[in-house]
Amino acid sequence: GESVGLHLPTLSVQEGDNSIINCAYSNSASDYFIWYKQESGKGPQFIIDIRSNMDKRQGQRVTVLLNKTVKHLSLQIAATQPGDSAVYFCAEMAENAGNMLTFGGGTRLMVKP
Amino acid sequence: GAVVSQHPSWVICKSGTSVKIECRSLDFQATTMFWYRQFPKQSLMLMATSNEGSKATYEQGVEKDKFLINHASLTLSTLTVTSAHPEDSSFYICSARISLYETQYFGPGTRLLVL
């Protein structure tokens, strides 16, 4: 079936550096994408979303890029801080999937001081 | 932003007892609420979707008689784990959304430990 997957299960970066977390999706009909951050023992926290009519969206220190041609989504975190350490999930939604969120497997971001 | 709460945060119970978990949208009305289950180091697995005033839709493999879901109002959904067993121990997370193409906002999760 269709799925959302991640290239890197663990990403370790130095504090202050930029982080890039990648996500590949396979449902070409997906038209809404969300990045969530989950800290240990907590529920997922919404970070940023993007619809398929856009290829870039910026938030505070975060940018999401969408490449529909290769079905790729990325989350860029500028000036990564220790508080950014968490597991990051991408999620997609498509009408042909019942408008339900499908989650990727997650990437753990570890920020080294 | 939208806030979703869950209660309790932690619950430890004996095998065979039933546990009720509440999910509330605090500052918005949620037409749809979702219940997920998450095992350590794994992604979220959707258990069921509930719309206010109607029966929940369960994902394949989820026992509806074991995981009872009630969505009595636009701000409250409950998940009852009936006759809980150790294998039901997990992290249960709810989410809520306002309308079909709105973002889902997640609760803080409830950790269930069945002894």
mmCIF file of C-alpha atoms in Angstrom:
data_model
loop_
_atom_site.group_PDB
_atom_site.id
_atom_site.type_symbol
_atom_site.label_atom_id
_atom_site.label_comp_id
_atom_site.label_asym_id
_atom_site.label_seq_id
_atom_site.Cartn_x
_atom_site.Cartn_y
_atom_site.Cartn_z
ATOM 1 C CA GLY A 1 0.000 0.000 0.000
ATOM 2 C CA GLU A 2 0.960 3.655 -0.095
ATOM 3 C CA SER A 3 3.318 4.795 2.618
ATOM 4 C CA VAL A 4 5.410 7.642 3.831
ATOM 5 C CA GLY A 5 8.965 6.850 4.662
ATOM 6 C CA LEU A 6 12.071 8.565 5.914
ATOM 7 C CA HIS A 7 15.598 8.271 4.627
ATOM 8 C CA LEU A 8 17.478 8.740 7.911
ATOM 9 C CA PRO A 9 16.320 7.240 11.167
ATOM 10 C CA THR A 10 18.807 9.268 13.245
ATOM 11 C CA LEU A 11 20.358 12.647 12.564
ATOM 12 C CA SER A 12 23.046 14.099 14.775
ATOM 13 C CA VAL A 13 23.971 17.768 14.384
ATOM 14 C CA GLN A 14 26.054 20.303 16.204
ATOM 15 C CA GLU A 15 24.270 23.048 18.070
ATOM 16 C CA GLY A 16 24.007 26.088 15.852
ATOM 17 C CA ASP A 17 24.171 24.153 12.614
ATOM 18 C CA ASN A 18 21.247 23.770 10.256
ATOM 19 C CA SER A 19 19.353 20.478 10.180
ATOM 20 C CA ILE A 20 17.622 18.880 7.262
ATOM 21 C CA ILE A 21 15.207 16.022 7.775
ATOM 22 C CA ASN A 22 13.954 14.251 4.694
ATOM 23 C CA CYS A 23 10.818 12.349 3.891
ATOM 24 C CA ALA A 24 9.746 10.421 0.813
ATOM 25 C CA TYR A 25 6.112 9.800 0.090
ATOM 26 C CA SER A 26 4.622 7.415 -2.398
ATOM 27 C CA ASN A 27 1.009 8.509 -2.771
ATOM 28 C CA SER A 28 1.099 10.876 -5.711
ATOM 29 C CA ALA A 29 -2.405 12.021 -4.799
ATOM 30 C CA SER A 30 -1.304 13.393 -1.434
ATOM 31 C CA ASP A 31 -1.937 17.100 -1.329
ATOM 32 C CA TYR A 32 -1.413 18.065 2.283
ATOM 33 C CA PHE A 33 1.704 17.478 4.345
ATOM 34 C CA ILE A 34 2.562 18.159 7.949
ATOM 35 C CA TRP A 35 5.693 17.940 10.060
ATOM 36 C CA TYR A 36 5.306 17.014 13.703
ATOM 37 C CA LYS A 37 7.851 17.074 16.504
ATOM 38 C CA GLN A 38 7.552 14.545 19.290
ATOM 39 C CA GLU A 39 9.566 14.779 22.459
ATOM 40 C CA SER A 40 9.962 11.782 24.697
ATOM 41 C CA GLY A 41 6.776 10.925 26.528
ATOM 42 C CA LYS A 42 4.723 13.609 24.831
ATOM 43 C CA GLY A 43 2.253 13.831 22.014
ATOM 44 C CA PRO A 44 3.231 15.091 18.544
ATOM 45 C CA GLN A 45 3.461 18.823 18.257
ATOM 46 C CA PHE A 46 2.519 20.549 15.006
ATOM 47 C CA ILE A 47 5.483 22.335 13.445
ATOM 48 C CA ILE A 48 4.534 23.358 9.956
ATOM 49 C CA ASP A 49 2.348 22.266 7.095
ATOM 50 C CA ILE A 50 2.266 22.719 3.354
ATOM 51 C CA ARG A 51 -0.275 22.114 0.640
ATOM 52 C CA SER A 52 0.568 20.720 -2.746
ATOM 53 C CA ASN A 53 0.021 24.027 -4.524
ATOM 54 C CA MET A 54 3.153 25.322 -2.809
ATOM 55 C CA ASP A 55 6.756 24.172 -2.915
ATOM 56 C CA LYS A 56 8.079 26.087 0.053
ATOM 57 C CA ARG A 57 6.756 27.429 3.274
ATOM 58 C CA GLN A 58 8.618 29.137 6.067
ATOM 59 C CA GLY A 59 7.953 29.381 9.742
ATOM 60 C CA GLN A 60 10.010 30.505 12.647
ATOM 61 C CA ARG A 61 13.427 28.861 12.123
ATOM 62 C CA VAL A 62 11.780 26.117 10.079
ATOM 63 C CA THR A 63 11.224 25.712 6.381
ATOM 64 C CA VAL A 64 9.367 22.939 4.615
ATOM 65 C CA LEU A 65 10.170 22.141 1.009
ATOM 66 C CA LEU A 66 7.941 20.063 -1.205
ATOM 67 C CA ASN A 67 9.104 18.503 -4.446
ATOM 68 C CA LYS A 68 6.112 16.862 -6.049
ATOM 69 C CA THR A 69 8.119 15.684 -9.033
ATOM 70 C CA VAL A 70 10.140 13.268 -6.939
ATOM 71 C CA LYS A 71 7.612 13.029 -4.108
ATOM 72 C CA HIS A 72 9.971 14.387 -1.513
ATOM 73 C CA LEU A 73 9.409 16.519 1.541
ATOM 74 C CA SER A 74 12.023 18.078 3.780
ATOM 75 C CA LEU A 75 12.135 20.011 7.001
ATOM 76 C CA GLN A 76 14.927 22.483 7.508
ATOM 77 C CA ILE A 77 15.699 23.786 10.962
ATOM 78 C CA ALA A 78 17.960 26.797 11.142
ATOM 79 C CA ALA A 79 20.449 27.273 13.955
ATOM 80 C CA THR A 80 19.514 24.000 15.629
ATOM 81 C CA GLN A 81 19.201 24.198 19.389
ATOM 82 C CA PRO A 82 19.305 21.505 22.082
ATOM 83 C CA GLY A 83 15.556 21.973 22.512
ATOM 84 C CA ASP A 84 15.075 20.789 18.952
ATOM 85 C CA SER A 85 16.178 17.287 19.948
ATOM 86 C CA ALA A 86 13.180 15.067 19.333
ATOM 87 C CA VAL A 87 11.682 12.637 16.864
ATOM 88 C CA TYR A 88 10.269 14.293 13.778
ATOM 89 C CA PHE A 89 7.461 12.747 11.790
ATOM 90 C CA CYS A 90 6.197 13.732 8.396
ATOM 91 C CA ALA A 91 2.580 13.000 7.612
ATOM 92 C CA GLU A 92 0.595 13.126 4.414
ATOM 93 C CA MET A 93 -3.038 13.331 3.580
ATOM 94 C CA ALA A 94 -4.862 12.427 0.396
ATOM 95 C CA GLU A 95 -8.479 12.265 -0.563
ATOM 96 C CA ASN A 96 -7.977 8.785 -2.016
ATOM 97 C CA ALA A 97 -6.736 7.706 1.404
ATOM 98 C CA GLY A 98 -9.870 8.880 3.107
ATOM 99 C CA ASN A 99 -8.318 12.215 4.098
ATOM 100 C CA MET A 100 -6.519 10.444 6.905
ATOM 101 C CA LEU A 101 -3.043 11.321 8.036
ATOM 102 C CA THR A 102 -0.438 8.719 7.149
ATOM 103 C CA PHE A 103 2.696 8.982 9.249
ATOM 104 C CA GLY A 104 6.232 8.196 8.308
ATOM 105 C CA GLY A 105 8.492 6.164 10.548
ATOM 106 C CA GLY A 106 10.145 9.151 12.209
ATOM 107 C CA THR A 107 13.652 10.591 12.397
ATOM 108 C CA ARG A 108 15.395 11.193 15.674
ATOM 109 C CA LEU A 109 17.264 14.488 15.752
ATOM 110 C CA MET A 110 20.074 14.678 18.281
ATOM 111 C CA VAL A 111 21.676 18.042 18.880
ATOM 112 C CA LYS A 112 25.175 18.002 20.280
ATOM 113 C CA PRO A 113 26.190 20.956 22.464
ATOM 114 C CA GLY B 1 -2.784 27.360 18.606
ATOM 115 C CA ALA B 2 -5.380 24.700 19.198
ATOM 116 C CA VAL B 3 -5.015 22.793 22.436
ATOM 117 C CA VAL B 4 -5.969 19.220 23.039
ATOM 118 C CA SER B 5 -5.819 17.689 26.486
ATOM 119 C CA GLN B 6 -5.880 14.121 27.679
ATOM 120 C CA HIS B 7 -6.676 12.666 31.041
ATOM 121 C CA PRO B 8 -5.132 10.843 32.731
ATOM 122 C CA SER B 9 -1.506 11.265 31.745
ATOM 123 C CA TRP B 10 -0.498 8.021 33.385
ATOM 124 C CA VAL B 11 -2.460 5.030 34.461
ATOM 125 C CA ILE B 12 -1.366 1.761 36.009
ATOM 126 C CA CYS B 13 -3.975 -0.910 36.408
ATOM 127 C CA LYS B 14 -4.352 -4.584 37.105
ATOM 128 C CA SER B 15 -5.046 -7.032 34.335
ATOM 129 C CA GLY B 16 -8.763 -7.410 33.690
ATOM 130 C CA THR B 17 -9.805 -3.922 34.653
ATOM 131 C CA SER B 18 -11.163 -1.291 32.298
ATOM 132 C CA VAL B 19 -9.550 2.065 31.780
ATOM 133 C CA LYS B 20 -11.140 5.201 30.384
ATOM 134 C CA ILE B 21 -9.081 7.909 28.707
ATOM 135 C CA GLU B 22 -10.554 11.302 27.947
ATOM 136 C CA CYS B 23 -9.596 13.581 25.079
ATOM 137 C CA ARG B 24 -10.770 17.179 25.025
ATOM 138 C CA SER B 25 -10.349 19.999 22.557
ATOM 139 C CA LEU B 26 -10.029 23.021 24.812
ATOM 140 C CA ASP B 27 -10.396 25.988 22.522
ATOM 141 C CA PHE B 28 -12.080 24.671 19.434
ATOM 142 C CA GLN B 29 -14.842 22.341 18.388
ATOM 143 C CA ALA B 30 -13.608 19.168 16.787
ATOM 144 C CA THR B 31 -15.821 17.500 14.242
ATOM 145 C CA THR B 32 -13.452 14.556 14.147
ATOM 146 C CA MET B 33 -11.216 13.012 16.757
ATOM 147 C CA PHE B 34 -8.666 10.286 16.263
ATOM 148 C CA TRP B 35 -7.134 7.724 18.569
ATOM 149 C CA TYR B 36 -3.618 6.467 18.027
ATOM 150 C CA ARG B 37 -1.427 3.939 19.726
ATOM 151 C CA GLN B 38 2.335 4.188 19.844
ATOM 152 C CA PHE B 39 4.827 1.573 20.948
ATOM 153 C CA PRO B 40 8.372 2.551 21.963
ATOM 154 C CA LYS B 41 10.494 3.821 19.103
ATOM 155 C CA GLN B 42 7.683 3.375 16.631
ATOM 156 C CA SER B 43 5.442 5.650 14.701
ATOM 157 C CA LEU B 44 1.838 6.375 15.531
ATOM 158 C CA MET B 45 -0.704 3.761 14.553
ATOM 159 C CA LEU B 46 -4.219 4.940 13.928
ATOM 160 C CA MET B 47 -6.738 2.917 15.902
ATOM 161 C CA ALA B 48 -9.991 4.638 15.108
ATOM 162 C CA THR B 49 -11.679 7.764 13.886
ATOM 163 C CA SER B 50 -14.705 9.207 15.588
ATOM 164 C CA ASN B 51 -17.128 11.845 14.465
ATOM 165 C CA GLU B 52 -19.362 13.575 16.954
ATOM 166 C CA GLY B 53 -22.644 11.818 17.359
ATOM 167 C CA SER B 54 -21.808 8.789 15.247
ATOM 168 C CA LYS B 55 -20.110 5.461 15.667
ATOM 169 C CA ALA B 56 -16.360 5.281 15.462
ATOM 170 C CA THR B 57 -14.614 3.822 12.442
ATOM 171 C CA TYR B 58 -11.978 1.335 13.471
ATOM 172 C CA GLU B 59 -8.844 0.442 11.568
ATOM 173 C CA GLN B 60 -8.297 -3.085 10.482
ATOM 174 C CA GLY B 61 -7.130 -5.277 13.321
ATOM 175 C CA VAL B 62 -8.446 -3.053 16.089
ATOM 176 C CA GLU B 63 -11.106 -4.745 18.207
ATOM 177 C CA LYS B 64 -14.026 -2.391 18.576
ATOM 178 C CA ASP B 65 -15.415 -4.322 21.540
ATOM 179 C CA LYS B 66 -12.128 -3.969 23.357
ATOM 180 C CA PHE B 67 -11.465 -0.334 22.543
ATOM 181 C CA LEU B 68 -14.733 1.473 23.065
ATOM 182 C CA ILE B 69 -14.873 4.974 21.686
ATOM 183 C CA ASN B 70 -17.500 7.548 22.496
ATOM 184 C CA HIS B 71 -17.606 10.986 20.905
ATOM 185 C CA ALA B 72 -20.404 12.554 22.840
ATOM 186 C CA SER B 73 -19.742 16.179 22.033
ATOM 187 C CA LEU B 74 -17.668 18.373 19.760
ATOM 188 C CA THR B 75 -15.074 18.769 22.498
ATOM 189 C CA LEU B 76 -14.891 15.348 24.116
ATOM 190 C CA SER B 77 -14.044 11.852 23.020
ATOM 191 C CA THR B 78 -13.325 8.921 25.303
ATOM 192 C CA LEU B 79 -11.454 5.692 24.750
ATOM 193 C CA THR B 80 -12.193 2.827 27.098
ATOM 194 C CA VAL B 81 -9.816 -0.109 27.114
ATOM 195 C CA THR B 82 -11.980 -2.939 28.391
ATOM 196 C CA SER B 83 -10.545 -5.872 30.299
ATOM 197 C CA ALA B 84 -7.039 -4.584 29.829
ATOM 198 C CA HIS B 85 -4.146 -7.001 29.583
ATOM 199 C CA PRO B 86 -0.386 -6.446 29.693
ATOM 200 C CA GLU B 87 -0.181 -6.410 25.913
ATOM 201 C CA ASP B 88 -2.449 -3.360 25.910
ATOM 202 C CA SER B 89 0.265 -1.408 27.685
ATOM 203 C CA SER B 90 1.162 1.418 25.359
ATOM 204 C CA PHE B 91 1.108 5.150 24.772
ATOM 205 C CA TYR B 92 -2.337 6.264 23.633
ATOM 206 C CA ILE B 93 -2.621 9.582 21.868
ATOM 207 C CA CYS B 94 -5.677 11.397 20.627
ATOM 208 C CA SER B 95 -5.918 14.133 18.070
ATOM 209 C CA ALA B 96 -8.646 16.459 16.906
ATOM 210 C CA ARG B 97 -9.365 18.525 13.876
ATOM 211 C CA ILE B 98 -11.889 21.206 13.152
ATOM 212 C CA SER B 99 -12.845 20.211 9.666
ATOM 213 C CA LEU B 100 -11.818 17.889 6.880
ATOM 214 C CA TYR B 101 -8.735 19.665 5.601
ATOM 215 C CA GLU B 102 -7.604 21.260 8.798
ATOM 216 C CA THR B 103 -4.509 20.242 10.713
ATOM 217 C CA GLN B 104 -4.794 17.572 13.344
ATOM 218 C CA TYR B 105 -3.754 18.721 16.808
ATOM 219 C CA PHE B 106 -2.529 16.095 19.196
ATOM 220 C CA GLY B 107 -3.028 15.586 22.883
ATOM 221 C CA PRO B 108 -0.099 14.956 25.241
ATOM 222 C CA GLY B 109 -0.763 11.233 25.344
ATOM 223 C CA THR B 110 -1.707 8.768 28.045
ATOM 224 C CA ARG B 111 0.700 6.074 29.103
ATOM 225 C CA LEU B 112 -1.068 2.891 30.111
ATOM 226 C CA LEU B 113 0.685 0.160 32.037
ATOM 227 C CA VAL B 114 -1.243 -3.013 32.704
ATOM 228 C CA LEU B 115 0.254 -5.269 35.341
#
